[in-house]
Coordinates of N, CA and C and ligand atoms in Angstrom, one line a residue:
M1 N -6.0 -7.9 15.8 CA -5.9 -8.3 14.4 C -6.8 -7.5 13.5
I2 N -6.2 -6.8 12.5 CA -7.0 -5.9 11.6 C -7.3 -6.6 10.3
L3 N -6.3 -7.3 9.8 CA -6.3 -7.9 8.5 C -5.7 -9.3 8.5
K4 N -6.4 -10.2 7.8 CA -5.7 -11.5 7.8 C -6.1 -12.3 6.5
T5 N -5.3 -13.2 6.1 CA -5.6 -14.1 5.0 C -5.7 -15.5 5.6
Q6 N -6.6 -16.3 5.0 CA -6.7 -17.6 5.5 C -6.6 -18.6 4.3
L7 N -5.5 -19.3 4.3 CA -5.3 -20.3 3.2 C -5.6 -19.7 1.8
A8 N -5.1 -18.5 1.6 CA -5.4 -17.8 0.3 C -4.5 -18.3 -0.8
T9 N -5.1 -18.7 -1.9 CA -4.4 -19.1 -3.0 C -4.8 -18.3 -4.2
K10 N -3.8 -17.9 -5.1 CA -4.1 -17.2 -6.3 C -3.5 -17.9 -7.5
R11 N -4.3 -18.2 -8.4 CA -3.8 -18.8 -9.7 C -4.1 -17.9 -10.8
F12 N -3.2 -17.8 -11.7 CA -3.4 -17.0 -13.0 C -3.2 -18.0 -14.1
S13 N -4.1 -17.8 -15.1 CA -3.8 -18.6 -16.3 C -3.1 -17.7 -17.3
Q14 N -1.9 -18.2 -17.7 CA -1.1 -17.4 -18.6 C -1.0 -18.2 -19.9
K15 N -0.4 -17.6 -20.9 CA -0.3 -18.2 -22.2 C 0.1 -19.7 -22.2
H16 N 1.2 -19.9 -21.4 CA 1.8 -21.2 -21.4 C 1.4 -22.0 -20.2
G17 N 0.2 -21.8 -19.7 CA -0.3 -22.6 -18.6 C -0.6 -21.8 -17.4
E18 N -0.8 -22.5 -16.3 CA -1.3 -21.9 -15.1 C -0.1 -21.5 -14.1
V19 N -0.2 -20.3 -13.5 CA 0.8 -19.9 -12.5 C 0.1 -19.9 -11.2
I20 N 0.8 -20.5 -10.2 CA 0.3 -20.3 -8.8 C 1.1 -19.2 -8.2
A21 N 0.5 -18.0 -8.1 CA 1.2 -16.9 -7.6 C 1.2 -16.9 -6.0
L22 N 0.2 -17.4 -5.4 CA 0.1 -17.6 -4.0 C -0.4 -18.9 -3.6
K23 N 0.1 -19.5 -2.6 CA -0.3 -20.9 -2.3 C -0.6 -21.0 -0.8
D24 N -1.8 -21.2 -0.4 CA -2.2 -21.4 1.0 C -1.6 -20.4 2.0
V25 N -1.7 -19.1 1.6 CA -1.1 -18.1 2.4 C -2.0 -17.7 3.6
S26 N -1.5 -17.9 4.8 CA -2.2 -17.4 6.0 C -1.3 -16.5 6.8
I27 N -1.7 -15.2 6.8 CA -1.0 -14.2 7.6 C -1.9 -13.4 8.4
E28 N -1.4 -12.8 9.4 CA -2.2 -11.8 10.2 C -1.5 -10.5 10.4
I29 N -2.2 -9.4 10.3 CA -1.6 -8.1 10.5 C -2.3 -7.5 11.7
N30 N -1.6 -7.0 12.7 CA -2.2 -6.4 13.8 C -2.3 -4.9 13.6
K31 N -3.2 -4.2 14.3 CA -3.3 -2.8 14.2 C -2.1 -2.1 14.8
G32 N -1.6 -1.2 14.1 CA -0.4 -0.4 14.5 C 0.9 -1.0 14.1
E33 N 0.9 -2.2 13.5 CA 2.1 -2.9 13.1 C 2.8 -2.2 11.9
F34 N 4.1 -2.4 11.8 CA 4.9 -2.0 10.6 C 5.5 -3.3 10.1
V35 N 4.9 -3.9 9.1 CA 5.3 -5.2 8.6 C 6.0 -5.1 7.3
S36 N 7.0 -5.8 7.0 CA 7.6 -5.9 5.7 C 7.3 -7.3 5.1
I37 N 7.1 -7.2 3.8 CA 7.0 -8.5 3.0 C 8.1 -8.5 2.0
T38 N 9.0 -9.6 2.2 CA 10.1 -9.7 1.3 C 10.1 -11.0 0.5
G39 N 11.0 -11.1 -0.4 CA 11.0 -12.3 -1.3 C 11.6 -11.9 -2.6
P40 N 12.1 -12.9 -3.4 CA 12.6 -12.7 -4.7 C 11.6 -12.1 -5.7
S41 N 12.0 -11.6 -6.8 CA 11.1 -11.1 -7.8 C 10.3 -12.3 -8.3
G42 N 9.0 -12.0 -8.5 CA 8.1 -13.1 -9.0 C 7.6 -14.0 -7.9
S43 N 7.9 -13.7 -6.6 CA 7.5 -14.7 -5.6 C 6.0 -14.5 -5.1
G44 N 5.4 -13.4 -5.6 CA 4.0 -13.2 -5.2 C 3.7 -12.0 -4.3
K45 N 4.7 -11.2 -4.1 CA 4.6 -10.1 -3.1 C 3.5 -9.1 -3.5
S46 N 3.6 -8.6 -4.8 CA 2.6 -7.6 -5.2 C 1.2 -8.2 -5.3
T47 N 1.1 -9.5 -5.7 CA -0.2 -10.2 -5.7 C -0.8 -10.2 -4.3
L48 N 0.0 -10.5 -3.3 CA -0.4 -10.6 -1.9 C -0.9 -9.2 -1.5
L49 N -0.2 -8.2 -1.8 CA -0.6 -6.8 -1.4 C -1.9 -6.4 -2.0
L50 N -2.0 -6.7 -3.3 CA -3.3 -6.4 -4.0 C -4.4 -7.1 -3.4
M51 N -4.2 -8.4 -3.0 CA -5.2 -9.2 -2.4 C -5.6 -8.7 -1.1
L52 N -4.6 -8.3 -0.3 CA -4.9 -7.7 1.1 C -5.6 -6.4 0.9
G53 N -5.4 -5.7 -0.2 CA -6.0 -4.4 -0.4 C -7.4 -4.4 -1.1
G54 N -7.9 -5.6 -1.3 CA -9.2 -5.8 -1.9 C -9.2 -5.7 -3.4
M55 N -8.1 -5.8 -4.0 CA -8.0 -5.6 -5.5 C -7.7 -6.9 -6.3
S56 N -7.6 -8.0 -5.6 CA -7.3 -9.3 -6.3 C -8.0 -10.4 -5.5
T57 N -9.1 -10.9 -6.1 CA -9.9 -12.0 -5.5 C -9.1 -13.3 -5.4
P58 N -9.0 -13.9 -4.2 CA -8.3 -15.2 -4.1 C -9.1 -16.2 -4.9
T59 N -8.3 -17.1 -5.5 CA -8.9 -18.2 -6.2 C -9.5 -19.2 -5.2
Q60 N -8.8 -19.3 -4.1 CA -9.3 -20.1 -2.9 C -8.9 -19.3 -1.7
G61 N -9.7 -19.6 -0.6 CA -9.3 -19.0 0.7 C -10.0 -17.6 0.9
Q62 N -9.7 -17.0 2.0 CA -10.4 -15.7 2.4 C -9.4 -14.7 2.8
V63 N -9.9 -13.4 2.7 CA -9.2 -12.3 3.3 C -10.2 -11.6 4.3
F64 N -9.8 -11.4 5.5 CA -10.7 -10.8 6.5 C -10.2 -9.4 6.9
W65 N -11.1 -8.5 7.0 CA -10.8 -7.2 7.6 C -11.7 -7.1 8.8
E66 N -11.0 -7.0 10.0 CA -11.7 -7.1 11.3 C -12.8 -8.2 11.3
N67 N -12.3 -9.4 10.9 CA -13.1 -10.6 10.9 C -14.3 -10.6 9.9
E68 N -14.3 -9.7 9.0 CA -15.3 -9.8 7.9 C -14.6 -10.2 6.6
P69 N -15.2 -11.2 5.9 CA -14.6 -11.6 4.7 C -14.8 -10.7 3.5
I70 N -13.8 -9.9 3.2 CA -14.0 -8.8 2.2 C -14.4 -9.2 0.8
Y71 N -14.0 -10.4 0.4 CA -14.3 -10.9 -0.9 C -15.7 -11.5 -1.0
Q72 N -16.4 -11.5 0.1 CA -17.8 -11.8 0.1 C -18.7 -10.6 0.1
W73 N -18.1 -9.5 0.3 CA -18.9 -8.2 0.1 C -19.2 -8.0 -1.4
K74 N -20.2 -7.2 -1.6 CA -20.4 -6.7 -3.0 C -19.3 -5.9 -3.5
L75 N -19.1 -5.9 -4.7 CA -18.0 -5.1 -5.4 C -18.0 -3.6 -4.9
K76 N -19.2 -3.1 -4.8 CA -19.3 -1.7 -4.5 C -18.9 -1.4 -3.0
E77 N -19.3 -2.4 -2.1 CA -19.0 -2.3 -0.7 C -17.4 -2.3 -0.6
R78 N -16.8 -3.2 -1.3 CA -15.4 -3.4 -1.2 C -14.7 -2.1 -1.8
A79 N -15.2 -1.5 -2.8 CA -14.6 -0.3 -3.4 C -14.8 0.8 -2.3
Q80 N -15.9 0.9 -1.6 CA -16.0 1.9 -0.6 C -15.1 1.7 0.5
W81 N -15.0 0.5 1.0 CA -14.1 0.2 2.0 C -12.7 0.6 1.7
R82 N -12.3 0.3 0.4 CA -10.9 0.6 0.0 C -10.7 2.1 -0.1
A83 N -11.7 2.8 -0.6 CA -11.6 4.2 -0.7 C -11.4 4.9 0.7
K84 N -12.0 4.3 1.7 CA -12.0 5.0 3.0 C -10.8 4.5 3.9
K85 N -10.5 3.2 3.8 CA -9.6 2.6 4.8 C -8.2 2.3 4.3
V86 N -8.0 2.2 3.0 CA -6.8 1.7 2.5 C -6.1 2.7 1.7
G87 N -4.8 2.9 2.0 CA -3.9 3.8 1.1 C -2.9 2.9 0.5
F88 N -2.5 3.3 -0.8 CA -1.5 2.6 -1.5 C -0.5 3.5 -2.1
V89 N 0.8 3.1 -2.0 CA 1.8 3.8 -2.8 C 2.6 2.7 -3.5
F90 N 3.1 3.1 -4.7 CA 3.8 2.1 -5.6 C 5.2 2.6 -5.9
Q91 N 6.0 1.7 -6.4 CA 7.4 2.0 -6.9 C 7.4 3.2 -7.9
S92 N 6.4 3.2 -8.8 CA 6.4 4.1 -9.9 C 5.6 5.4 -9.6
F93 N 5.2 5.6 -8.4 CA 4.4 6.7 -7.9 C 3.0 6.8 -8.4
N94 N 2.8 6.5 -9.7 CA 1.5 6.6 -10.4 C 0.8 8.0 -10.2
L95 N 1.6 9.0 -10.3 CA 1.0 10.4 -10.3 C 0.6 10.7 -11.7
I96 N -0.3 11.7 -11.8 CA -0.8 12.2 -13.1 C 0.1 13.4 -13.5
P97 N 1.0 13.2 -14.5 CA 2.1 14.1 -14.8 C 1.6 15.5 -15.1
Y98 N 0.4 15.6 -15.7 CA 0.0 16.9 -16.2 C -0.9 17.6 -15.2
L99 N -1.0 17.1 -14.0 CA -1.7 17.8 -12.9 C -0.7 18.3 -11.9
T100 N -1.1 19.3 -11.2 CA -0.2 19.9 -10.1 C -0.2 19.0 -8.9
V101 N 0.7 19.3 -8.0 CA 0.8 18.5 -6.7 C -0.6 18.5 -6.0
I102 N -1.1 19.7 -5.9 CA -2.4 19.8 -5.1 C -3.5 19.1 -5.9
E103 N -3.5 19.1 -7.2 CA -4.5 18.4 -7.9 C -4.4 16.9 -7.8
N104 N -3.2 16.4 -7.9 CA -3.0 15.0 -7.7 C -3.5 14.5 -6.4
V105 N -3.4 15.3 -5.4 CA -3.8 14.9 -4.0 C -5.3 15.0 -3.9
S106 N -5.8 16.1 -4.4 CA -7.3 16.3 -4.2 C -8.1 15.3 -4.9
I107 N -7.6 14.7 -6.0 CA -8.3 13.6 -6.7 C -8.7 12.5 -5.7
A108 N -7.7 12.1 -4.9 CA -7.9 11.0 -3.9 C -9.0 11.4 -2.9
M109 N -9.0 12.6 -2.6 CA -10.0 13.1 -1.6 C -11.4 12.9 -2.2
R110 N -11.5 13.3 -3.5 CA -12.9 13.2 -4.1 C -13.3 11.7 -4.2
L111 N -12.3 10.8 -4.5 CA -12.7 9.4 -4.5 C -13.2 8.9 -3.2
A112 N -12.6 9.5 -2.1 CA -13.1 9.0 -0.8 C -14.4 9.7 -0.4
N113 N -14.8 10.6 -1.2 CA -16.1 11.2 -1.1 C -16.3 11.9 0.3
D114 N -15.3 12.6 0.7 CA -15.3 13.3 2.0 C -15.0 14.8 1.8
S115 N -16.1 15.5 1.9 CA -15.9 16.9 1.5 C -15.5 17.8 2.7
A116 N -15.7 17.3 3.9 CA -15.5 18.2 5.1 C -14.1 18.7 5.2
R117 N -14.0 20.0 5.3 CA -12.7 20.7 5.4 C -11.6 20.1 4.5
E118 N -12.1 19.9 3.2 CA -11.2 19.2 2.2 C -9.9 20.0 2.0
K119 N -10.0 21.2 1.7 CA -8.8 22.0 1.3 C -7.8 22.1 2.4
E120 N -8.3 22.3 3.6 CA -7.5 22.5 4.8 C -6.7 21.2 5.0
R121 N -7.4 20.1 4.9 CA -6.7 18.8 5.1 C -5.7 18.5 4.1
I122 N -6.0 18.9 2.8 CA -5.0 18.7 1.8 C -3.7 19.5 2.0
L123 N -3.9 20.7 2.4 CA -2.7 21.6 2.7 C -1.9 21.0 3.9
Q124 N -2.6 20.5 4.9 CA -2.0 20.0 6.1 C -1.1 18.8 5.7
V125 N -1.7 17.9 5.0 CA -1.0 16.6 4.6 C 0.2 17.0 3.7
L126 N 0.0 17.9 2.8 CA 1.1 18.3 1.9 C 2.2 19.0 2.8
A127 N 1.8 19.7 3.8 CA 2.8 20.3 4.7 C 3.6 19.2 5.4
D128 N 2.8 18.2 5.9 CA 3.5 17.1 6.6 C 4.5 16.4 5.8
M129 N 4.2 16.4 4.5 CA 5.2 15.8 3.5 C 6.2 16.8 3.0
K130 N 6.2 18.0 3.6 CA 7.2 19.0 3.3 C 7.1 19.4 1.8
L131 N 5.9 19.6 1.4 CA 5.6 20.0 0.0 C 4.9 21.3 -0.2
S132 N 4.9 22.1 0.9 CA 4.1 23.3 0.9 C 4.6 24.3 -0.2
D133 N 5.9 24.3 -0.5 CA 6.4 25.2 -1.5 C 6.3 24.6 -2.9
R134 N 5.6 23.5 -3.1 CA 5.5 22.9 -4.4 C 4.1 22.7 -4.9
L135 N 3.1 23.3 -4.1 CA 1.7 23.0 -4.4 C 1.3 23.1 -5.8
H136 N 1.8 24.1 -6.5 CA 1.3 24.4 -7.9 C 2.3 24.0 -9.0
H137 N 3.2 23.2 -8.6 CA 4.1 22.6 -9.6 C 3.5 21.4 -10.2
L138 N 3.7 21.2 -11.5 CA 3.3 19.9 -12.1 C 4.1 18.8 -11.4
S139 N 3.4 17.6 -11.2 CA 4.1 16.5 -10.6 C 5.3 16.1 -11.4
S140 N 5.2 16.3 -12.7 CA 6.4 15.9 -13.6 C 7.6 16.8 -13.4
E141 N 7.4 18.0 -12.7 CA 8.5 18.9 -12.5 C 9.3 18.6 -11.2
L142 N 8.8 17.6 -10.5 CA 9.4 17.3 -9.1 C 10.5 16.3 -9.2
S143 N 11.4 16.3 -8.2 CA 12.4 15.3 -8.1 C 11.6 14.0 -7.7
V144 N 12.3 12.8 -7.9 CA 11.7 11.5 -7.6 C 11.3 11.4 -6.1
G145 N 12.1 11.9 -5.2 CA 11.7 11.9 -3.8 C 10.5 12.7 -3.5
Q146 N 10.4 13.9 -4.2 CA 9.2 14.7 -4.0 C 8.0 14.0 -4.6
Q147 N 8.2 13.4 -5.7 CA 7.1 12.7 -6.3 C 6.5 11.6 -5.4
Q148 N 7.5 10.8 -4.8 CA 7.0 9.8 -3.9 C 6.3 10.4 -2.7
R149 N 6.7 11.6 -2.2 CA 6.0 12.2 -1.1 C 4.6 12.7 -1.5
V150 N 4.5 13.1 -2.8 CA 3.1 13.4 -3.3 C 2.3 12.2 -3.3
A151 N 2.8 11.1 -3.7 CA 2.1 9.8 -3.7 C 1.7 9.4 -2.3
L152 N 2.6 9.6 -1.4 CA 2.2 9.4 0.0 C 1.1 10.3 0.5
A153 N 1.2 11.6 0.2 CA 0.2 12.5 0.6 C -1.2 12.1 0.0
R154 N -1.1 11.7 -1.2 CA -2.4 11.2 -1.9 C -3.0 10.0 -1.1
A155 N -2.1 9.1 -0.7 CA -2.5 7.9 0.0 C -3.0 8.2 1.4
L156 N -2.5 9.3 2.0 CA -2.8 9.6 3.4 C -3.9 10.6 3.5
I157 N -4.4 11.2 2.4 CA -5.3 12.3 2.5 C -6.6 11.9 3.2
K158 N -7.0 10.7 3.0 CA -8.3 10.2 3.6 C -8.0 9.6 4.9
N159 N -6.8 9.7 5.4 CA -6.5 9.1 6.7 C -6.8 7.6 6.8
P160 N -6.2 6.8 5.9 CA -6.6 5.4 5.8 C -6.1 4.7 7.1
E161 N -6.8 3.6 7.4 CA -6.4 2.8 8.6 C -5.1 2.0 8.3
I162 N -4.9 1.7 7.1 CA -3.7 0.9 6.7 C -3.1 1.5 5.5
L163 N -1.8 1.4 5.4 CA -1.1 1.9 4.3 C -0.2 0.8 3.7
F164 N -0.4 0.6 2.4 CA 0.3 -0.4 1.7 C 1.4 0.2 0.8
A165 N 2.6 -0.2 0.8 CA 3.6 0.4 0.0 C 4.4 -0.7 -0.7
D166 N 4.2 -0.7 -2.1 CA 4.9 -1.7 -2.9 C 6.2 -1.2 -3.5
E167 N 7.3 -1.6 -2.8 CA 8.6 -1.2 -3.3 C 8.7 0.4 -3.4
P168 N 8.3 1.1 -2.4 CA 8.2 2.6 -2.6 C 9.5 3.3 -2.8
T169 N 10.6 2.6 -2.4 CA 11.9 3.2 -2.6 C 12.7 2.6 -3.8
G170 N 12.0 1.7 -4.5 CA 12.7 1.0 -5.6 C 13.3 1.9 -6.7
N171 N 12.7 3.1 -6.9 CA 13.2 4.0 -7.9 C 14.0 5.2 -7.3
L172 N 14.3 5.1 -6.1 CA 15.0 6.2 -5.4 C 16.4 6.0 -5.1
D173 N 17.2 7.0 -5.1 CA 18.6 6.9 -4.7 C 18.6 6.7 -3.2
P174 N 19.7 6.2 -2.6 CA 19.8 5.8 -1.2 C 19.3 6.9 -0.2
D175 N 19.8 8.2 -0.5 CA 19.4 9.3 0.4 C 17.9 9.5 0.4
T176 N 17.4 9.6 -0.8 CA 15.9 9.8 -1.0 C 15.1 8.7 -0.4
A177 N 15.6 7.5 -0.6 CA 14.9 6.3 -0.1 C 14.9 6.4 1.4
A178 N 16.0 6.8 2.0 CA 16.0 6.9 3.5 C 15.0 7.9 4.0
E179 N 14.9 9.0 3.2 CA 13.9 10.0 3.6 C 12.5 9.5 3.6
V180 N 12.2 8.8 2.5 CA 10.8 8.2 2.4 C 10.6 7.2 3.5
L181 N 11.6 6.4 3.8 CA 11.4 5.4 4.9 C 11.3 6.1 6.2
A182 N 11.9 7.2 6.4 CA 11.8 7.9 7.7 C 10.3 8.4 7.8
V183 N 9.8 8.8 6.7 CA 8.4 9.3 6.7 C 7.5 8.1 7.1
L184 N 7.7 6.9 6.6 CA 6.9 5.8 6.9 C 7.0 5.4 8.4
K185 N 8.3 5.5 8.9 CA 8.6 5.2 10.3 C 7.8 6.1 11.2
K186 N 7.8 7.4 10.8 CA 7.1 8.4 11.6 C 5.6 8.2 11.6
L187 N 5.1 7.8 10.4 CA 3.6 7.5 10.4 C 3.3 6.4 11.2
N188 N 4.1 5.4 11.2 CA 3.9 4.2 12.1 C 4.0 4.6 13.6
N189 N 4.9 5.4 13.9 CA 5.0 5.9 15.3 C 3.8 6.6 15.7
E190 N 3.1 7.3 14.8 CA 1.9 8.0 15.1 C 0.7 7.0 15.1
G191 N 0.9 5.7 14.8 CA -0.2 4.8 14.9 C -0.6 4.1 13.7
K192 N -0.1 4.5 12.5 CA -0.6 4.0 11.2 C -0.1 2.6 11.1
T193 N -1.0 1.7 10.7 CA -0.6 0.3 10.3 C 0.0 0.3 8.9
I194 N 1.2 -0.2 8.7 CA 1.9 -0.1 7.4 C 2.4 -1.5 7.0
I195 N 2.1 -1.9 5.7 CA 2.7 -3.0 5.1 C 3.6 -2.6 4.0
L196 N 4.8 -2.9 4.1 CA 5.8 -2.5 3.1 C 6.4 -3.7 2.4
I197 N 6.4 -3.6 1.0 CA 7.0 -4.6 0.3 C 8.4 -4.1 -0.1
T198 N 9.4 -5.0 0.1 CA 10.7 -4.7 -0.3 C 11.5 -5.9 -0.6
H199 N 12.4 -5.9 -1.6 CA 13.3 -7.0 -1.7 C 14.6 -6.8 -1.1
D200 N 14.8 -5.6 -0.4 CA 16.0 -5.2 0.2 C 16.0 -5.6 1.7
P201 N 16.8 -6.5 2.1 CA 16.8 -7.0 3.5 C 17.1 -5.9 4.5
N202 N 17.9 -4.9 4.1 CA 18.3 -3.8 5.0 C 17.1 -2.9 5.3
I203 N 16.2 -2.8 4.3 CA 15.0 -2.0 4.5 C 14.0 -2.8 5.4
A204 N 13.9 -4.1 5.1 CA 13.0 -5.0 5.9 C 13.4 -4.9 7.4
K205 N 14.7 -4.9 7.6 CA 15.1 -4.8 9.0 C 14.6 -3.6 9.8
M206 N 14.3 -2.6 9.1 CA 13.7 -1.4 9.8 C 12.3 -1.6 10.3
T207 N 11.7 -2.6 9.8 CA 10.3 -2.8 10.3 C 10.2 -3.7 11.5
Q208 N 9.0 -3.9 12.1 CA 8.9 -4.6 13.3 C 8.9 -6.1 13.0
R209 N 8.5 -6.5 11.8 CA 8.3 -7.9 11.6 C 8.4 -8.1 10.1
T210 N 9.0 -9.2 9.7 CA 9.2 -9.5 8.2 C 8.5 -10.8 7.9
I211 N 7.7 -10.7 6.8 CA 7.1 -11.9 6.3 C 7.8 -12.2 5.0
R212 N 8.4 -13.4 4.9 CA 9.1 -13.8 3.7 C 8.3 -14.7 2.8
I213 N 8.3 -14.4 1.6 CA 7.5 -15.3 0.6 C 8.4 -15.7 -0.5
V214 N 8.3 -17.0 -0.7 CA 9.2 -17.6 -1.8 C 8.3 -18.6 -2.6
N215 N 8.3 -18.3 -3.9 CA 7.4 -19.2 -4.8 C 6.0 -19.2 -4.3
G216 N 5.5 -18.1 -3.9 CA 4.1 -18.0 -3.5 C 3.7 -18.6 -2.1
E217 N 4.8 -19.1 -1.4 CA 4.5 -19.6 -0.1 C 5.2 -18.8 1.0
I218 N 4.6 -18.7 2.2 CA 5.2 -18.0 3.3 C 6.3 -18.9 3.9
E219 N 7.4 -18.4 4.1 CA 8.5 -19.1 4.8 C 8.3 -19.0 6.3
P220 N 8.6 -20.1 7.0 CA 8.5 -20.1 8.4 C 9.4 -19.0 8.9
T221 N 9.0 -18.2 10.0 CA 9.7 -17.0 10.4 C 11.0 -17.4 11.0
A222 N 12.1 -16.6 10.6 CA 13.3 -16.7 11.3 C 13.4 -15.7 12.4
R223 N 12.6 -14.6 12.2 CA 12.7 -13.5 13.1 C 11.2 -13.0 13.3
S224 N 10.9 -12.6 14.5 CA 9.5 -12.2 14.7 C 9.4 -10.8 15.4
Ligands
ADP301 P1 6.5 -10.1 -7.1 O1 5.7 -8.8 -6.7 O2 7.0 -10.8 -5.9 O3 7.6 -9.8 -8.0 P2 4.1 -10.9 -8.4 O4 3.1 -10.9 -7.3 O5 4.0 -9.7 -9.3 O6 5.5 -11.1 -7.8 O7 3.9 -12.1 -9.4 C1 3.9 -13.5 -8.9 C2 3.6 -14.4 -10.1 O8 2.3 -14.2 -10.5 C3 4.5 -14.2 -11.3 O9 4.8 -15.4 -11.8 C4 3.7 -13.3 -12.2 O10 4.0 -13.6 -13.5 C5 2.2 -13.9 -11.9 N1 1.2 -12.8 -12.1 C6 1.1 -11.7 -11.3 N2 0.0 -11.0 -11.7 C7 -0.5 -11.6 -12.8 C8 -1.5 -11.3 -13.7 N3 -2.3 -10.3 -13.6 N4 -1.8 -12.2 -14.7 C9 -1.0 -13.3 -14.9 N5 0.0 -13.6 -14.1 C10 0.3 -12.8 -13.0
MG302 MG1 6.1 -6.8 -7.2

């Protein structure tokens, strides 16, 4: 077990009252697993991913990384843990449009504060993502599939122990989506722990295990 939540609840106060985004969520992720989180829009998937990634403090309950409660660490410790161990990719890529491919990726490396063989590693990861011929293109000049591969390279540059992907294929056409999923599958085969959010049951089926969330609550598993 690498990561787990224990009776994690998240409430938000909104204009028209309180929203319970997550309710008593207890899940466990094992090292090397490829897990999908599915559920309807607004069911709490992104909130859960942010919480697992150290970016959203539970209102109640705990999140443990290797049995240590991450929300009891100091903010700075949690930020360092996140910079070193956790990679994130999002539906909208979140690249900086006026930076080149290589610049977008090297930013993440600086955040991880890891200077050793920096350049070499960046070139290697970009080659793994089949972007060697696009290094000096602006990210805004790339196709959406290429942009998502840059986002993946940025997430992978620090060799995180776990990769979180929030609807990474949501903005991609089916062929490009399949390409990105194949990259995730390959990373998992090489040992990376991956948590993938998707509302698409066909994509969820590609993973080893699916956690379904409805109205902020985990549904009992139909498949394991
Ligand atoms: P999903 O990713 O499954 O679509 P979310 O986790 O984004 O769902 O949202 C779950 C619920 O929590 C929604 O009702 C949403 O409006 C609410 N919510 C999420 N983030 C916030 C926030 N930062 N402030 C207020 N409400 C939020
Ligand atoms: Mg979401």
